[in-house]
Structure formats: C-alpha cells, structure tokens
Short mmCIF file of C-alpha atoms in Angstrom, two decimals:
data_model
loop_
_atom_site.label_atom_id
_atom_site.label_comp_id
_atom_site.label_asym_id
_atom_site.label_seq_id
_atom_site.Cartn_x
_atom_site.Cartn_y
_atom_site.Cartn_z
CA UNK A 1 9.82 13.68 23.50
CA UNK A 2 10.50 13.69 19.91
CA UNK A 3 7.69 12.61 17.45
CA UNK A 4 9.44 12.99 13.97
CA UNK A 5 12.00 10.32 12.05
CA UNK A 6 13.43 9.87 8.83
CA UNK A 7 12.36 6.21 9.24
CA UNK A 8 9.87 4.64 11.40
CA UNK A 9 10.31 0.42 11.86
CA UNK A 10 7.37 -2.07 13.38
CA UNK A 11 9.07 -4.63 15.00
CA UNK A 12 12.00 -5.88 16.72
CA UNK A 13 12.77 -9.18 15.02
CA UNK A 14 16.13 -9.97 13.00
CA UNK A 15 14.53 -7.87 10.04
CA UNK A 16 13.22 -4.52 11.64
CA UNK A 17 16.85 -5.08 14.30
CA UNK A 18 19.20 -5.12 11.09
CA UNK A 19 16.98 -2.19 9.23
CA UNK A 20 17.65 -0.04 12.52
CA UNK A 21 21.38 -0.98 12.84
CA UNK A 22 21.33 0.05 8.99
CA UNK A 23 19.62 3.42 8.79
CA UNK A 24 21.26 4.02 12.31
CA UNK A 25 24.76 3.34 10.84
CA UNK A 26 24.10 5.70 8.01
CA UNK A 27 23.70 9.05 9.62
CA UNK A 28 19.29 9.13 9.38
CA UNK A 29 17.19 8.93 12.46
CA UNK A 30 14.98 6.37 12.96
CA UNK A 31 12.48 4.69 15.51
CA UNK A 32 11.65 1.25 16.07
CA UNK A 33 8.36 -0.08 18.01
CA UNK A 34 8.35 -2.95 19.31
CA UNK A 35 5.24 -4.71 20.88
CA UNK A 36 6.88 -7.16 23.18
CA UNK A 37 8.04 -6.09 26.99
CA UNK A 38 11.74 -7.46 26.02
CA UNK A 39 13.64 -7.79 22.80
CA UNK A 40 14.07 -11.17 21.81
CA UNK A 41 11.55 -12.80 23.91
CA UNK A 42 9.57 -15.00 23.65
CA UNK A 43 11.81 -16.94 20.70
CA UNK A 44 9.72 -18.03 18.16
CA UNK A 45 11.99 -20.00 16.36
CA UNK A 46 13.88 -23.35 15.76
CA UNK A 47 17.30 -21.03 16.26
CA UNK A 48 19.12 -22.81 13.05
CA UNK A 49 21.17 -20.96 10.35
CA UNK A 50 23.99 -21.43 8.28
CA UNK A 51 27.05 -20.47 8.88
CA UNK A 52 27.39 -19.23 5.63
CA UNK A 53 23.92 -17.43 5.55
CA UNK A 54 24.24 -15.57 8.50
CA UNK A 55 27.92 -14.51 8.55
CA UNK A 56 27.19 -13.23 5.29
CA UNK A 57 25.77 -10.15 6.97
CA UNK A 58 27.08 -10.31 10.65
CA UNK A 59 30.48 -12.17 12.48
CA UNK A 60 29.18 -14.33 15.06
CA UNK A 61 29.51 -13.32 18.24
CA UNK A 62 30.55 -16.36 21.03
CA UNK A 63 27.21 -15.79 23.22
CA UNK A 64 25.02 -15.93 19.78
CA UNK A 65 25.80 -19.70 19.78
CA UNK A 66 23.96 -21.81 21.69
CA UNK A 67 25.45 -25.13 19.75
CA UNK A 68 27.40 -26.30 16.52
CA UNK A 69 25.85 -28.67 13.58
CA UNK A 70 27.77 -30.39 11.28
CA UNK A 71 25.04 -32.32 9.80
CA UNK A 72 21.82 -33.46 9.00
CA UNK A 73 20.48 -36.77 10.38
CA UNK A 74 16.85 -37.76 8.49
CA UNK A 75 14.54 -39.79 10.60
CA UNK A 76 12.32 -42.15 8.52
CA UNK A 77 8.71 -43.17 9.24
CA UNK A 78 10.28 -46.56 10.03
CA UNK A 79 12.18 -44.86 13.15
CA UNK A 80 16.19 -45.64 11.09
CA UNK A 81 18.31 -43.23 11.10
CA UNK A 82 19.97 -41.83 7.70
CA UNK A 83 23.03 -39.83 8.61
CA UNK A 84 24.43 -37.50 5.66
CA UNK A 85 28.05 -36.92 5.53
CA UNK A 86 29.10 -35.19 8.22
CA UNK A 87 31.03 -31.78 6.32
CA UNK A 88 28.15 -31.11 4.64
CA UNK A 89 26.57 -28.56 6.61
CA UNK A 90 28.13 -25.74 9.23
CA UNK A 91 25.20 -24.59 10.77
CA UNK A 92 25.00 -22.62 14.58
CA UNK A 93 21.58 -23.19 16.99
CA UNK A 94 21.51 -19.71 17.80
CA UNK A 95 20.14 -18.16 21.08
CA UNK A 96 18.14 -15.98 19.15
CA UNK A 97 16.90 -13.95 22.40
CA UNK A 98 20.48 -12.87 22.80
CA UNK A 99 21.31 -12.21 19.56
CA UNK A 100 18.48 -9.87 19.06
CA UNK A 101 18.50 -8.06 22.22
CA UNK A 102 22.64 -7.44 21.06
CA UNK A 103 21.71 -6.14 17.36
CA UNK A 104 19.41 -3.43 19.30
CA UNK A 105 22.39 -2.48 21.45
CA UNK A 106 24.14 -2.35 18.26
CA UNK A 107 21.76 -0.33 16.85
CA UNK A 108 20.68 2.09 19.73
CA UNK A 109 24.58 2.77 19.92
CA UNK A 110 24.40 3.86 16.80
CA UNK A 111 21.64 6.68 17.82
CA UNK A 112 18.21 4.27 16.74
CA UNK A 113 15.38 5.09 19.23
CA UNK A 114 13.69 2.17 20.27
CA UNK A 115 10.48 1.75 21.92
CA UNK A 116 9.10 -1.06 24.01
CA UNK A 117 5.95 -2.13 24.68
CA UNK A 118 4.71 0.17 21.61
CA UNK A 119 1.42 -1.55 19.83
CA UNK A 120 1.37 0.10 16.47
CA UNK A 121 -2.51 -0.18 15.52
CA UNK A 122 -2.49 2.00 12.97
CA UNK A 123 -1.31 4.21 9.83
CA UNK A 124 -1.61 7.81 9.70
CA UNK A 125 -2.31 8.83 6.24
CA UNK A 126 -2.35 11.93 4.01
CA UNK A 127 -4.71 12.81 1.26
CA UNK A 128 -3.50 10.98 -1.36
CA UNK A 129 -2.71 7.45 1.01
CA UNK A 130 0.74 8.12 1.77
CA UNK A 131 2.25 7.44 5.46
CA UNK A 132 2.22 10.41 7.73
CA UNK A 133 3.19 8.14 10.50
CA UNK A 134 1.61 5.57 13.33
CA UNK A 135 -0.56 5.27 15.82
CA UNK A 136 1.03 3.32 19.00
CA UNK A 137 -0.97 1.59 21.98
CA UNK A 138 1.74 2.00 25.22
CA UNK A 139 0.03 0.87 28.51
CA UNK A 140 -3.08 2.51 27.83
CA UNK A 141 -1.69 5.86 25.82
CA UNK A 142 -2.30 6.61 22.71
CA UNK A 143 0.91 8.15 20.98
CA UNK A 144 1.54 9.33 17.42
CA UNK A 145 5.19 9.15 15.66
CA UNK A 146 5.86 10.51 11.92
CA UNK A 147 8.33 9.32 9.04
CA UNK A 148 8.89 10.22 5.92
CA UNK A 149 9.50 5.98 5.78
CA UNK A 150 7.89 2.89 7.36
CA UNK A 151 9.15 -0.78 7.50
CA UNK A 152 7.19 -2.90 8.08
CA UNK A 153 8.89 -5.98 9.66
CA UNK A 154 5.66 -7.02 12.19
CA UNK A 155 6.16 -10.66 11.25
CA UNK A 156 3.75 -13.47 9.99
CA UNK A 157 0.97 -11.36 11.29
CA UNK A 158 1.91 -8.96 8.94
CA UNK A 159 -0.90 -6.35 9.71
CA UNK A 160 0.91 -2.84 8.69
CA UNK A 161 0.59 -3.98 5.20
CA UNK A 162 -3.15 -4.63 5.27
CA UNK A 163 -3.58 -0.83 6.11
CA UNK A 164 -1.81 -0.13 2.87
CA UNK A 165 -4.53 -2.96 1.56
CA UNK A 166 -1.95 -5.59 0.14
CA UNK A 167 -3.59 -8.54 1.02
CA UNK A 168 -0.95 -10.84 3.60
CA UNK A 169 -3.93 -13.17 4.53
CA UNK A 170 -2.23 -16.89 3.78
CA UNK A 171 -4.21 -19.68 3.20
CA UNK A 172 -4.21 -22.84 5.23
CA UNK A 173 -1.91 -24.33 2.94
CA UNK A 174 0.73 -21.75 3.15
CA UNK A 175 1.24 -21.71 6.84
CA UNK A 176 3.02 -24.37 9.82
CA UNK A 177 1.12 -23.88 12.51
CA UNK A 178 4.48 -25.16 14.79
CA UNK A 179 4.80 -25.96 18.38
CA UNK A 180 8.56 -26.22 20.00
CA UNK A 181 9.66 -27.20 23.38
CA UNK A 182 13.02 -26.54 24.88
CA UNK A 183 13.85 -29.63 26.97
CA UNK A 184 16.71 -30.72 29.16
CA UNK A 185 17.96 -34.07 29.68
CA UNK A 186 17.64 -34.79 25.91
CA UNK A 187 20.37 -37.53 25.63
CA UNK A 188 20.89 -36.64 21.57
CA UNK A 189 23.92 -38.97 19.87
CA UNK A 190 25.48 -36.53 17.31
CA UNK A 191 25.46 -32.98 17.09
CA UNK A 192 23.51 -32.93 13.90
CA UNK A 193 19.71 -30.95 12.65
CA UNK A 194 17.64 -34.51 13.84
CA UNK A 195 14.86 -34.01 11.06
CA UNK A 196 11.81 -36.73 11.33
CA UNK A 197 10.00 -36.77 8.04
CA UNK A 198 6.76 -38.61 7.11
CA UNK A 199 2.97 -38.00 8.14
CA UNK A 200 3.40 -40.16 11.11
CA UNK A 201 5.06 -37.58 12.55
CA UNK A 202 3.76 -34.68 11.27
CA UNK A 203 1.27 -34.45 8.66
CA UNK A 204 2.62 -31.85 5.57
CA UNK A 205 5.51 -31.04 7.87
CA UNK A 206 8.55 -32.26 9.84
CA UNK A 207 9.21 -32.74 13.58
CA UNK A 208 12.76 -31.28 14.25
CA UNK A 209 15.28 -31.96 16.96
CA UNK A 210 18.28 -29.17 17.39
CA UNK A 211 20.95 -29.36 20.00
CA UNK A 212 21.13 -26.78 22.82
CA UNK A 213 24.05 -26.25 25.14
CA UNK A 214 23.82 -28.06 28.24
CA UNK A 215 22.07 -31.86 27.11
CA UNK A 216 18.87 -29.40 25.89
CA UNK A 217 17.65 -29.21 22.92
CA UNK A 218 14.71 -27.38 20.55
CA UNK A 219 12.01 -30.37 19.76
CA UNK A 220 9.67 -28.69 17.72
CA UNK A 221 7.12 -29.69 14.90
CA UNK A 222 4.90 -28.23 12.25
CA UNK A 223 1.97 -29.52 10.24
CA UNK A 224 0.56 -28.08 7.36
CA UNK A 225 -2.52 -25.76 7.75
CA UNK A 226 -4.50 -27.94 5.57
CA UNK A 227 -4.07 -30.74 7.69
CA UNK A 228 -5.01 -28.41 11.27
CA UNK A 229 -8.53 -29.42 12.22
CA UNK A 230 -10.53 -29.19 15.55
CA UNK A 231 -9.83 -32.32 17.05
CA UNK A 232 -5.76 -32.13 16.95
CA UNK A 233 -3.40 -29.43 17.18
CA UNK A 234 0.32 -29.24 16.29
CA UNK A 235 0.68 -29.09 20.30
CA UNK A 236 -0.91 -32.21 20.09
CA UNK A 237 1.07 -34.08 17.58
CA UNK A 238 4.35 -32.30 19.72
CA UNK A 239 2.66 -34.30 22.73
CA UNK A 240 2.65 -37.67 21.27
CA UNK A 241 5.78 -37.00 19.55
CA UNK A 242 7.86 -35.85 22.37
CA UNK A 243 6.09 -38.98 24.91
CA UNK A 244 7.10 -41.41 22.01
CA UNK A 245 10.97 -40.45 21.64
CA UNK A 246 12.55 -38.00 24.60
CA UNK A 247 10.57 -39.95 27.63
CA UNK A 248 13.25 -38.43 29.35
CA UNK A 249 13.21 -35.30 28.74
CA UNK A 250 12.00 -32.29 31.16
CA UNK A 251 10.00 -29.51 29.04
CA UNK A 252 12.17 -26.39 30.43
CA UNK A 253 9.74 -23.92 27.68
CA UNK A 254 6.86 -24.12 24.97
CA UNK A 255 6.76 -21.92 22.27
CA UNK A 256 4.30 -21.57 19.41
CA UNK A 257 4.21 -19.87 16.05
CA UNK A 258 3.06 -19.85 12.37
CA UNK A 259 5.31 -19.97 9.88
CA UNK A 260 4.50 -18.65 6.41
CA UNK A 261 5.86 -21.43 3.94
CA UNK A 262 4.84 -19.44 0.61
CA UNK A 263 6.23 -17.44 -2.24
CA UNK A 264 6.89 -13.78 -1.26
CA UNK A 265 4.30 -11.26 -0.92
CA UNK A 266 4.27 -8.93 -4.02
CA UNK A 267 3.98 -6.19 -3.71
CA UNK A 268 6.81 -5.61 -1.11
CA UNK A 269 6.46 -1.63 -1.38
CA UNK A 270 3.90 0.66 -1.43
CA UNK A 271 4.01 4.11 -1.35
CA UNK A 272 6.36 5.16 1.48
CA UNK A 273 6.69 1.77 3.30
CA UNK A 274 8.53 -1.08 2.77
CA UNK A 275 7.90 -5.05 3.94
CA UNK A 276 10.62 -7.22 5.53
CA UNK A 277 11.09 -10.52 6.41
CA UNK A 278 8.42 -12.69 7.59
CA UNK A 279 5.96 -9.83 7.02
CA UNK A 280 6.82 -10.13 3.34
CA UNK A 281 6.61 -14.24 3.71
CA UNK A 282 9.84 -14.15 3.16
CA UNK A 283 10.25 -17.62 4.55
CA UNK A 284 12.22 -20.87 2.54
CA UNK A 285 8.60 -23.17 1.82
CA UNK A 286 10.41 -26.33 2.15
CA UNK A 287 12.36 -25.74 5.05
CA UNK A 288 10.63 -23.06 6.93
CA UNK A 289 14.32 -21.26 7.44
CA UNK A 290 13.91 -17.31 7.69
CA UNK A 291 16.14 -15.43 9.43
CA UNK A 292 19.02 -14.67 7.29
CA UNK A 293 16.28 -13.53 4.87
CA UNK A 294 14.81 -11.08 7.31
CA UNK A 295 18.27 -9.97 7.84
CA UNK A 296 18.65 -9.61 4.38
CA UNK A 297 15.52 -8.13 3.53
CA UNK A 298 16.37 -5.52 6.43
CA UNK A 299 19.93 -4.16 5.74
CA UNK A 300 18.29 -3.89 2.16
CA UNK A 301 15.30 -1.99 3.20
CA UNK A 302 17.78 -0.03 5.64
CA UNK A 303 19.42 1.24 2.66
CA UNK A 304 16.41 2.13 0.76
CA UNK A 305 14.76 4.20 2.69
CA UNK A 306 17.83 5.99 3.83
CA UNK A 307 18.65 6.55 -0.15
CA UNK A 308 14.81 7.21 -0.65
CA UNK A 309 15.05 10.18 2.17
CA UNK A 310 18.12 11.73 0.48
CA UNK A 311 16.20 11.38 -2.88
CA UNK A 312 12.60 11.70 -2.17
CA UNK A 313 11.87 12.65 -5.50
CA UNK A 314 13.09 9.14 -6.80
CA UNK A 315 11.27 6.87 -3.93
CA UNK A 316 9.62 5.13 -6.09
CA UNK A 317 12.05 4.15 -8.39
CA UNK A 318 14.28 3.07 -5.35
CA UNK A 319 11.59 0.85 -3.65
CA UNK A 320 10.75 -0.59 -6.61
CA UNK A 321 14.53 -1.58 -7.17
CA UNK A 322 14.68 -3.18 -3.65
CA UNK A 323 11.47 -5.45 -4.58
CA UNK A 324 13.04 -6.63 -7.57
CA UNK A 325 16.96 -7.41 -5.88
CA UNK A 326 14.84 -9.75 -3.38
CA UNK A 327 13.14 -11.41 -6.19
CA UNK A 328 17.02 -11.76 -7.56
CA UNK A 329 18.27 -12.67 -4.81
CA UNK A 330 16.14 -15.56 -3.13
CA UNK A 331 12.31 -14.65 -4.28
CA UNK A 332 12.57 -16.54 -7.04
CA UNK A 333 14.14 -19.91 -5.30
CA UNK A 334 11.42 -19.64 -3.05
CA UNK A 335 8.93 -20.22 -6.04
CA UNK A 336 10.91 -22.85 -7.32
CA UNK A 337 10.88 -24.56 -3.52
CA UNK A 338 7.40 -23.85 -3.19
CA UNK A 339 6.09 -25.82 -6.42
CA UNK A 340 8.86 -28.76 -4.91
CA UNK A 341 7.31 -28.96 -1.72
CA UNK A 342 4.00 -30.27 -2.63
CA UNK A 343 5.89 -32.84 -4.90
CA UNK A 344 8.14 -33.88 -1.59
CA UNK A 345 5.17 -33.76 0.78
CA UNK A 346 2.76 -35.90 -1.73
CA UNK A 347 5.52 -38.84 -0.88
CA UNK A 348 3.77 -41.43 1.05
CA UNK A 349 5.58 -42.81 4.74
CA UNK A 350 6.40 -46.14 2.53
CA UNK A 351 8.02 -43.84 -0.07
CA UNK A 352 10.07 -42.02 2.34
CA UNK A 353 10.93 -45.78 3.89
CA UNK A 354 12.01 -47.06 0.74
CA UNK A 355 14.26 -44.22 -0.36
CA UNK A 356 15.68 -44.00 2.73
CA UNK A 357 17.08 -47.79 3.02
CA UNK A 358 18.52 -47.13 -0.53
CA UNK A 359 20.52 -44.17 1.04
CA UNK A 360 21.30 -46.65 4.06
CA UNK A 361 23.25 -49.07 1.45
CA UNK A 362 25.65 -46.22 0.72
CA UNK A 363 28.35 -45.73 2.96
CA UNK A 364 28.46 -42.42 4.91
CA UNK A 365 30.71 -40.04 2.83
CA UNK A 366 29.01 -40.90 0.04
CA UNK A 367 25.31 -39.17 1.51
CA UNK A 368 24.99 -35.66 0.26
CA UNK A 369 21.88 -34.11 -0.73
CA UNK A 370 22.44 -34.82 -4.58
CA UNK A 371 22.82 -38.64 -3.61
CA UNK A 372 19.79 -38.21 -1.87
CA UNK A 373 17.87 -36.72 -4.64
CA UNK A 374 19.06 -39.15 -7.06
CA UNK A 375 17.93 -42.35 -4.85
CA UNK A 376 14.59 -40.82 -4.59
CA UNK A 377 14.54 -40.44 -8.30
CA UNK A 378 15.77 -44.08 -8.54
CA UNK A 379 12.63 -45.46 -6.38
CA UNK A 380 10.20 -43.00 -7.70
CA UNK A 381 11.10 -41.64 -11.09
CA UNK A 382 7.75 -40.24 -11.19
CA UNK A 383 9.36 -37.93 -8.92
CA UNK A 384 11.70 -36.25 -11.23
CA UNK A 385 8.78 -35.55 -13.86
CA UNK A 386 7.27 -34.04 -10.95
CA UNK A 387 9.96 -32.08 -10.07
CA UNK A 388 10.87 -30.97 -13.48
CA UNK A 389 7.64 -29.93 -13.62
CA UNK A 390 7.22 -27.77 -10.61
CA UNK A 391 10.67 -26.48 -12.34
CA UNK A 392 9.02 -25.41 -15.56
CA UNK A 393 5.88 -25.17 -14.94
CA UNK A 394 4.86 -27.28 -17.78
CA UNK B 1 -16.43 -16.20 19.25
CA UNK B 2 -14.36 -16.38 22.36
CA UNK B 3 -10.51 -17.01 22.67
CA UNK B 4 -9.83 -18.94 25.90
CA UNK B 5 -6.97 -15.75 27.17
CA UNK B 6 -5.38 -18.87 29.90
CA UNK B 7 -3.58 -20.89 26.38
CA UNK B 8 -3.17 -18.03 24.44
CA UNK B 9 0.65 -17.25 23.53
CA UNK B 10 -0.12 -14.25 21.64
CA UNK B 11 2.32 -16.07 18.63
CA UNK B 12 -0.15 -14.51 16.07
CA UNK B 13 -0.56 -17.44 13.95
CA UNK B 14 -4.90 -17.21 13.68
CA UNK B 15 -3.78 -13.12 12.83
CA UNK B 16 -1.87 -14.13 9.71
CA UNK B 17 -4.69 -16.64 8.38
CA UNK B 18 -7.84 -14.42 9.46
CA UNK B 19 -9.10 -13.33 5.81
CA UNK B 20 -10.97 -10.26 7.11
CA UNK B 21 -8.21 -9.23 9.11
CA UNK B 22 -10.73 -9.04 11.95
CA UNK B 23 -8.00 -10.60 14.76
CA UNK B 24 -5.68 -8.49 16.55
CA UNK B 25 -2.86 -8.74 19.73
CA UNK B 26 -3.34 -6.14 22.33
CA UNK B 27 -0.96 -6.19 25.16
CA UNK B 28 -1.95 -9.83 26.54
CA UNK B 29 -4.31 -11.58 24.24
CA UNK B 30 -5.99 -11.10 21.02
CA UNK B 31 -9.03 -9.61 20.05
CA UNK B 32 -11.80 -10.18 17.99
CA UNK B 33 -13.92 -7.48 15.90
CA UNK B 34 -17.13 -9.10 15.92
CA UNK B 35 -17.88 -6.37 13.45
CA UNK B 36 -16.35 -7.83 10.90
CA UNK B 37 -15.55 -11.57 11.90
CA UNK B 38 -17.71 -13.92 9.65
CA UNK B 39 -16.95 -16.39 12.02
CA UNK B 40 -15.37 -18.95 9.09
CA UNK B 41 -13.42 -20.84 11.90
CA UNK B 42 -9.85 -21.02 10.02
CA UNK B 43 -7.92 -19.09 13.18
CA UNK B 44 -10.15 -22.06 15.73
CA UNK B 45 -8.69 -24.75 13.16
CA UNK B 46 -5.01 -22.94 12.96
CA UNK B 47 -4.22 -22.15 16.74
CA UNK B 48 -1.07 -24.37 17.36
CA UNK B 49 -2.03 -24.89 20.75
CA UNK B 50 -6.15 -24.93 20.65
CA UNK B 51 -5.97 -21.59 22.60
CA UNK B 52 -9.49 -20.49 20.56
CA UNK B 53 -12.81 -21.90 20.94
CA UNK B 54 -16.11 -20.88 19.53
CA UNK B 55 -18.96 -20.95 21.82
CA UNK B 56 -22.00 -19.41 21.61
CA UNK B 57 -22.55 -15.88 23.00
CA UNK B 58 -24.98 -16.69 25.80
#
C-alpha cells in the first residue's frame, strides 16, 4: 500500500471533496481520509444553496436536487406569514448525501485515493514544525501517510489546526448549536425557504422549514450558544417547535450539528497545511449558509497546494496568497454580517411583529430584501445607526 | 465527566467549543482527556441534543 502523496486532505465534506476533485484533476496525487463509514452520511445540513452560488463551481446534476425554491417566506413571532416576491431567489434543497458521495466518484476517477473510516488523530512533524504527514485510527490500526501538503477540511471541529496551535476554539456566541428533522407528511403551501424569526422560536437563531421531494421536508432550528443552558437544548426548542406547527408530521431522521456563525479563522495557512471550509469558520454569521464556501475554499486550496508542490520554494508566498483571495472574496462580508447580526438579533419579537405588518401593507412584488430593510429602518431607525455602525465600526 | 454514548450523534459540536481541546470522536462516541479537561461545562451546556452529562466519578 502506498504511504506517500503530494497532498494529503482530512475530510470528506463539500470542501476536502472539491480539493480532491481539484488536485486530482491536475495531474498530483493525493489522499483523502475520511472518518465516517460512508461519504455523505450522516447530512449535517439544512441542504439550501443558491443557484447561483453553487453552479458557480459545479452544473447541477438532476439527482443533486432534492427540491426547487423560488422564495423566501418570513414567519413572524405573531405566527403571519410575510411572503417576498416570488423571483427573488433560485435556490435548490440539495440531497447533500448524494451529491457528496458523486464529487468523490468524480474525484477517485480522476486517480484521488480515498480512505474510509480513517480517524486522523494526529500530525507528524519534522524538526522545525513542518507536516511530515498523519497519523490515522482505522478499526483499531494505527497507519501513517506523508505529504508534502495537508488540508485541513475536518469541519467545525476543526482539530488538525489545533496541532499546528491556531486556536479554532469558538466561543458560545459564535456557534448554533442546531437540531433538524427530516419529516414526511409536512403539508407545506409554497415551495419557498419557510424562515421563523423571533426568540419565541428560537432564541439568537431561526427555526427553518425547507421542502423535500415527496411532501418531506428539513425542519430544523438553531439557537445561539449564549442562550444553550442545562435545562433546554436546541432538540428541545425543535420539540416544542415541531409539536406546535407540523402535528402532522412523521420524524423520518434527526440530525444535529454546530454551526460556526463567526468571522474566518486567521490564520488559514500555516506552514505546509491549509484550512477549508467550516474548519476555517468559513460559515455566512447571519445565515449560517456554508457550502458553496467550502467549495470555494477547496478548489482554491486544490490549486494551491498543487502550485505550492511544483514550486516548493515559493509555498509560502502561495498560501499566503490563497488566505488573502478568501478574505477578497467573501472573508470580509462575513465581518461585515457578523457585526449585523447582533444588531438583527438584539430586535425584540414586538420589533420583528411590527416591521413585519409594515411589509404586509405592501403588495407582493413589491417585497424584496431592500424593501425589507428599509421598513425596518422606518419602525426602528435606531436600526440603521446600528447598522451603519457595525458597517464602520465607529 | 461522562458523555451518555446512547444520545450521542458524534456531530462534534462540544469538540469545536471545548477551549482545551480536551474532546475528541473516536469511531462511535467522543472522548474525554480527563488530563486536561478543567471540567468548565461549555460542551454539557452546547450539546444540541443533551447527549453529555456531568456526574460525579463514583
């Protein structure tokens, strides 16, 4: 069995998958552990993206699409519905186990080795702290692989990059602990992202309702971390939530997860490794959304490290470049949502109420997400200081 | 501290808020390093589905 790559990946999410397809497609050997017994499962995910987003780095493929959205429809503390205009958003519920175990297919045709069931517990390191390789738990044997590269892309545990000691510990404030179930029988109206706002629901968070195929859908929720305490979990709040409004409903799957809802880890390379994706909290804060930047953040690391082994000499200058083009490209949105969100989530259930009647009073083509932001201005004009001032930082 | 194993989902949440990155997934469940857990309680608080507990050793 071979024991040396040009690149070695930890984990088989959407950003280690599209890192293997990309080092794969470009002539360099690489392996990729993953931990789980199956790609793609257990999802750990609401399963939305944009169209836009995601075919940005990928066509679709038919079986990738578990249902179409064309909208959003908010869900006020008050239980009315506010429906936005309908164009305003093409977005796919993916089924993300499907889609991930085809982008390894994709990428093993290519010549990636993969390995299942593959615990990587820890880095190999020369003298002067680079990455020799990793150490790999599989059913009970200890194994060893070598790189002359290592991605990182474990997800919001994001452990590899402790051994490199860049601190990925969030704080309770910066994580959704989030519970979904996949139900059948759940009767939804429109085919539109159902998004229930207001600490009724879910304190520092938002309950979510996505159409599946076949009457199911994803009813999931997060809370913020601050907000977790002893006596109720966000399985809890699901509970009550799901009891309250899909009586009906049969609970085919649970699923839980954390999902980082920060700015991005700096650094995002260190010596000879490279973080990706959730790992790297690369994560929207007000929205939770993260795929399509874990596939971003993975066909960019792809390319790195295959331009880093042609060029070893100039790896640093390379990685250094790839931290900076995801700042560019999204890092620095995401501080720019993260100071909004605690101006949106400071909103009190009355607020939400109010601003969401004035939206009412508008007919539907006229609801887009500016309208929306100006309304809440109109009620609250505190609210644009607020914002302005997350903006600027004054 | 003991982590009930029937609840837990393995989704690594109380791993990503653990500040002394004493927490980790083996195969089926997660582990503590007593070694170096200071037993704060954040990954208790944290668990989505109140899979951890603290109890007392004995």
């Amino acid at each position: 069995m071979k024991t040396k790559w040009d690149v070695i990946i930890v984990g088989g999410g959407p950003g280690g998958l599209f890192a293997a397809w990309q080092i794969a497609r470009s002539g360099k050997s690489v392996l990729l552990c993953e931990r789980k017994r199956e790609m793609g499962v257990p999802v750990r995910c609401g399963e939305a993206v944009g169209h836009e987003d995601f075919t940005g780095y990928i066509p679709i493929e038919d079986r990738w699409i578990s249902a179409r959205t064309q909208t959003f429809i908010l869900v006020l503390p008050n239980g009315k519905e506010v429906k936005l205009k309908s164009d305003i958003y093409t977005g796919y519920i993916l089924n993300r186990d499907l889609f991930e175990y085809d982008m390894a297919v994709k990428a093993g045709n290519k010549g990636a080795d993969i390995v299942m069931k593959s615990n990587v517990v820890d880095l190999i390191k020369d003298d002067e702290g680079n990455i020799k390789g990793v150490r790999s738990l599989e059913m009970g044997n200890e194994k060893a692989y070598y790189a002359s590269v290592v991605i990182a892309a474990d997800g919001v545990e994001s452990r590899i990059a402790r051994k490199m000691d860049i601190n990925t510990a969030l704080k309770p404030e910066d994580i959704e602990p989030c519970v979904q179930a996949t139900v059948s029988n759940a009767n939804l109206k429109d085919n539109a992202l159902y998004l229930y706002i207001g600490t009724c629901y879910a304190p520092g968070g938002y309950a979510w309702v996505f159409p599946k195929a076949n009457n199911c859908a994803n009813i999931g929720l997060g809370i913020n971390g601050k907000y977790a305490d002893h006596e109720k979990h966000s399985k809890d709040y699901l509970d009550e939530f799901i009891d309250n409004f899909f009586p009906q409903a049969s609970v085919q799957k649970y699923i839980s997860g954390g999902v980082p809802v920060t700015t991005n880890l700096s650094p995002l390379a260190k010596k000879n490794m490279l973080i990706v994706g959730d790992a790297g909290r690369m994560v929207n804060p007000l929205n939770g959304g993260g795929i399509t930047h874990a596939m971003d953040s993975g066909i960019r690391a792809g390319k790195a490290a295959v331009e880093a082994c042609d060029k070893p000499e100039k790896m640093e200058k390379i990685f250094s470049k790839y931290e900076r083009d995801i700042q560019k490209a999204f890092g620095k949105v995401h501080e720019s949502q993260y100071r909004i969100k605690d101006v949106v989530y400071k909103l009190s259930d009355e607020e939400y109420n109010h601003i969401g009647e004035d939206i009412l009073k508008l007919p539907v083509e006229k609801r887009t997400f500016l309208k929306v932001f100006s309304e809440v201005v109109k009620s609250k004009p505190q609210f644009l200081v607020d914002v302005l001032r997350a903006y600027t930082g004054i | 501290m003991i982590i009930s194993l029937n609840h837990c989902d393995q989704c690594g949440t109380c791993i990503a808020v653990c500040p002394v990155d004493a927490l980790m997934l083996t195969e089926f469940k997660v582990e503590v390093d007593r070694d170096s857990c200071t037993e704060c309680g954040i990954c208790v608080k944290i668990c989505p589905i109140a899979a951890l507990e603290v109890k007392d050793e004995d």
